[in-house]
């Protein structure tokens, strides 16, 4: 390994046999450290993941929709739930363990895609550097805070990251091996799978479709190159990727006449679904968070330093700051690299930069939305660390230089390890795994509405229908039919109160929806009525709750009300 060679050249070791024996011993020692780190990391994530699901999107979407499909016995349109129109490649895998009554295995399935991505990182770095740099890259990737967080939740982002990375690395292999058709087709298939996992995969499609003709026209040579052959290669890539993605487009077109519903609905149907604020992303940050222009200009840097789990202002996730500056060293004295590696580094950086820009300007900035850029940044970070070991000339003393590089390595991994330790404090998986608390107690600790859900499942009639108001749309643990009050930015309850002349009409309107009960986060509801309703509507709502509903069960701030 390059790192050990640097130590051997430091002048400390002079005797040839002694030097050879010590280097061999250090290699074995380093091998043991890396393997222990990797195994410990995987075991830690498995322990954290071995708990019942409580993450928001799992209860709203990734487990809730498969559960509804299982209950119905078929895939069917659910107009009241816009995210039921999203592509579901990974969500469909979750149906299998759910069928057998297990909702923890989906976490392991999701984590499996992180392991597969780590293998891609390892395999690439092994071929370009050596196995130990590859293993370091895999450890660095798997231990990133956002990857750890995703690995212990039932989301789909890790599937998107894997398919996007596989597609990108196959493009690199396509370039390296002289533009073999099967590699281009394989890359297109993985790109289609990325789109079928999450709509963010459309960014991967756009970026790679731009890369294909550029790379072909520049590196294929005079015989193969040229404008039209390059466009043909890009067209083939695009068509195959869309064919793989097409089942979801066909489904949505049959249901809504928009193949990528609810995206760009004004293009296909002349209307836009109400899914949030109408103001732009940057304007929203100014209005809601009070950020100045320079704070928003620094967002591409801040995202590596200020991430916080569960806080949308700070990107709802956490990265490692070393991902920002270590890739810069990948290009230090780049002329000494073989030509193919120089080109691949530029492609990796361009992919990360373009994907970030498209995600930055197309949606609210969340770290998991830019997940596909993480493997390229990790690969470039490892290249940067290798360059620092190989050609660093910042200090005359090689011993000092080697020590400083070791400190950088350790610091990068320490930040990740610190986050993992914090997750054990926050999640407390051992309380559940050792039987100290029950499944119900574990879920209630994170989701105080769960006892009300249990009451609904055990005490209400099978034909009951519940209207969720200020529940965050978390319906997975509810075994009765439910509908959401909030559709985009419009509240069905508020609209009904405004249109109804008296409380009796409000009650009739709710019963007309087939609703038998209301499930309400009461404190949020009370504040909402006080701030968003005018005095007349507040009076009608108060009379409605006095005269036409009865509190049936209340726990943890959540109330179940029967419509009389």
CSV table of N, CA and C in Angstrom, one decimal, residues 444 448-456 459-460 469 471 517-526 545 550-562:
chain,number,residue,atom,x,y,z
A,444,UNK,N,-44.2,4.1,20.5
A,444,UNK,CA,-44.9,5.2,21.1
A,444,UNK,C,-43.9,6.3,21.5
A,448,UNK,N,-46.2,9.4,19.4
A,448,UNK,CA,-47.1,9.3,20.5
A,448,UNK,C,-48.6,9.0,20.1
A,449,UNK,N,-48.8,9.1,18.8
A,449,UNK,CA,-50.2,8.8,18.3
A,449,UNK,C,-50.4,7.3,18.2
A,450,UNK,N,-49.4,6.5,18.4
A,450,UNK,CA,-49.5,5.0,18.2
A,450,UNK,C,-50.6,4.4,19.1
A,451,UNK,N,-50.7,4.8,20.4
A,451,UNK,CA,-51.8,4.2,21.2
A,451,UNK,C,-53.2,4.5,20.7
A,452,UNK,N,-53.4,5.6,20.1
A,452,UNK,CA,-54.6,5.9,19.4
A,452,UNK,C,-54.9,5.0,18.2
A,453,UNK,N,-53.8,4.8,17.5
A,453,UNK,CA,-53.9,3.8,16.3
A,453,UNK,C,-54.3,2.4,16.8
A,454,UNK,N,-53.7,2.0,17.9
A,454,UNK,CA,-54.0,0.7,18.4
A,454,UNK,C,-55.5,0.6,18.9
A,455,UNK,N,-55.9,1.7,19.5
A,455,UNK,CA,-57.4,1.8,19.9
A,455,UNK,C,-58.2,1.6,18.6
A,456,UNK,N,-57.9,2.4,17.6
A,456,UNK,CA,-58.6,2.3,16.3
A,456,UNK,C,-58.7,0.9,15.8
A,459,UNK,N,-60.8,-1.4,18.4
A,459,UNK,CA,-62.1,-1.1,19.0
A,459,UNK,C,-63.1,-0.5,17.9
A,460,UNK,N,-62.6,-0.1,16.8
A,460,UNK,CA,-63.5,0.5,15.8
A,460,UNK,C,-64.0,-0.6,14.8
A,469,UNK,N,-56.4,14.8,10.6
A,469,UNK,CA,-56.2,16.3,10.6
A,469,UNK,C,-54.9,16.6,11.4
A,471,UNK,N,-52.0,15.2,11.2
A,471,UNK,CA,-51.4,14.0,11.6
A,471,UNK,C,-50.1,13.7,10.8
A,517,UNK,N,-65.0,9.1,11.8
A,517,UNK,CA,-64.2,9.5,12.9
A,517,UNK,C,-63.2,10.6,12.4
A,518,UNK,N,-62.8,11.4,13.4
A,518,UNK,CA,-61.7,12.4,13.1
A,518,UNK,C,-60.5,12.0,14.1
A,519,UNK,N,-59.3,12.0,13.5
A,519,UNK,CA,-58.1,11.8,14.3
A,519,UNK,C,-57.3,13.0,14.2
A,520,UNK,N,-57.1,13.7,15.4
A,520,UNK,CA,-56.5,15.1,15.3
A,520,UNK,C,-55.4,15.2,16.3
A,521,UNK,N,-54.3,15.8,15.9
A,521,UNK,CA,-53.3,16.3,16.8
A,521,UNK,C,-53.8,17.6,17.4
A,522,UNK,N,-54.3,17.5,18.6
A,522,UNK,CA,-55.2,18.6,19.1
A,522,UNK,C,-54.5,19.9,19.2
A,523,UNK,N,-53.3,20.0,19.8
A,523,UNK,CA,-52.7,21.2,20.0
A,523,UNK,C,-52.4,22.0,18.7
A,524,UNK,N,-51.9,21.2,17.7
A,524,UNK,CA,-51.7,21.9,16.4
A,524,UNK,C,-53.0,22.3,15.8
A,525,UNK,N,-54.0,21.5,15.9
A,525,UNK,CA,-55.3,21.9,15.4
A,525,UNK,C,-55.9,23.1,16.0
A,526,UNK,N,-55.7,23.2,17.4
A,526,UNK,CA,-56.2,24.4,18.1
A,526,UNK,C,-55.5,25.7,17.7
A,545,UNK,N,-67.7,21.0,17.2
A,545,UNK,CA,-67.1,20.0,18.1
A,545,UNK,C,-67.9,19.9,19.4
A,550,UNK,N,-68.0,13.5,19.5
A,550,UNK,CA,-67.8,13.0,20.8
A,550,UNK,C,-66.4,12.4,20.9
A,551,UNK,N,-65.6,12.9,21.9
A,551,UNK,CA,-64.3,12.4,22.1
A,551,UNK,C,-64.4,10.9,22.6
A,552,UNK,N,-63.7,10.1,21.8
A,552,UNK,CA,-63.8,8.6,22.1
A,552,UNK,C,-62.5,8.1,22.7
A,553,UNK,N,-61.3,8.7,22.4
A,553,UNK,CA,-60.1,8.3,23.0
A,553,UNK,C,-59.0,9.4,22.8
A,554,UNK,N,-58.2,9.6,23.8
A,554,UNK,CA,-57.2,10.7,23.8
A,554,UNK,C,-55.9,10.2,24.4
A,555,UNK,N,-54.8,10.4,23.7
A,555,UNK,CA,-53.5,10.0,24.3
A,555,UNK,C,-52.4,10.8,23.6
A,556,UNK,N,-51.5,11.3,24.5
A,556,UNK,CA,-50.3,12.0,24.0
A,556,UNK,C,-50.6,13.2,23.1
A,557,UNK,N,-51.7,13.8,23.3
A,557,UNK,CA,-52.0,15.0,22.5
A,557,UNK,C,-52.8,14.7,21.3
A,558,UNK,N,-53.2,13.4,21.0
A,558,UNK,CA,-53.9,13.0,19.8
A,558,UNK,C,-55.3,12.5,20.3
A,559,UNK,N,-56.3,13.0,19.6
A,559,UNK,CA,-57.7,12.7,20.0
A,559,UNK,C,-58.4,12.0,18.8
A,560,UNK,N,-59.2,11.0,19.2
A,560,UNK,CA,-60.1,10.3,18.3
A,560,UNK,C,-61.5,10.7,18.6
A,561,UNK,N,-62.2,11.3,17.6
A,561,UNK,CA,-63.5,11.9,17.8
A,561,UNK,C,-64.5,11.2,16.9
A,562,UNK,N,-65.7,10.8,17.4
A,562,UNK,CA,-66.7,10.1,16.7
A,562,UNK,C,-67.7,11.2,16.2
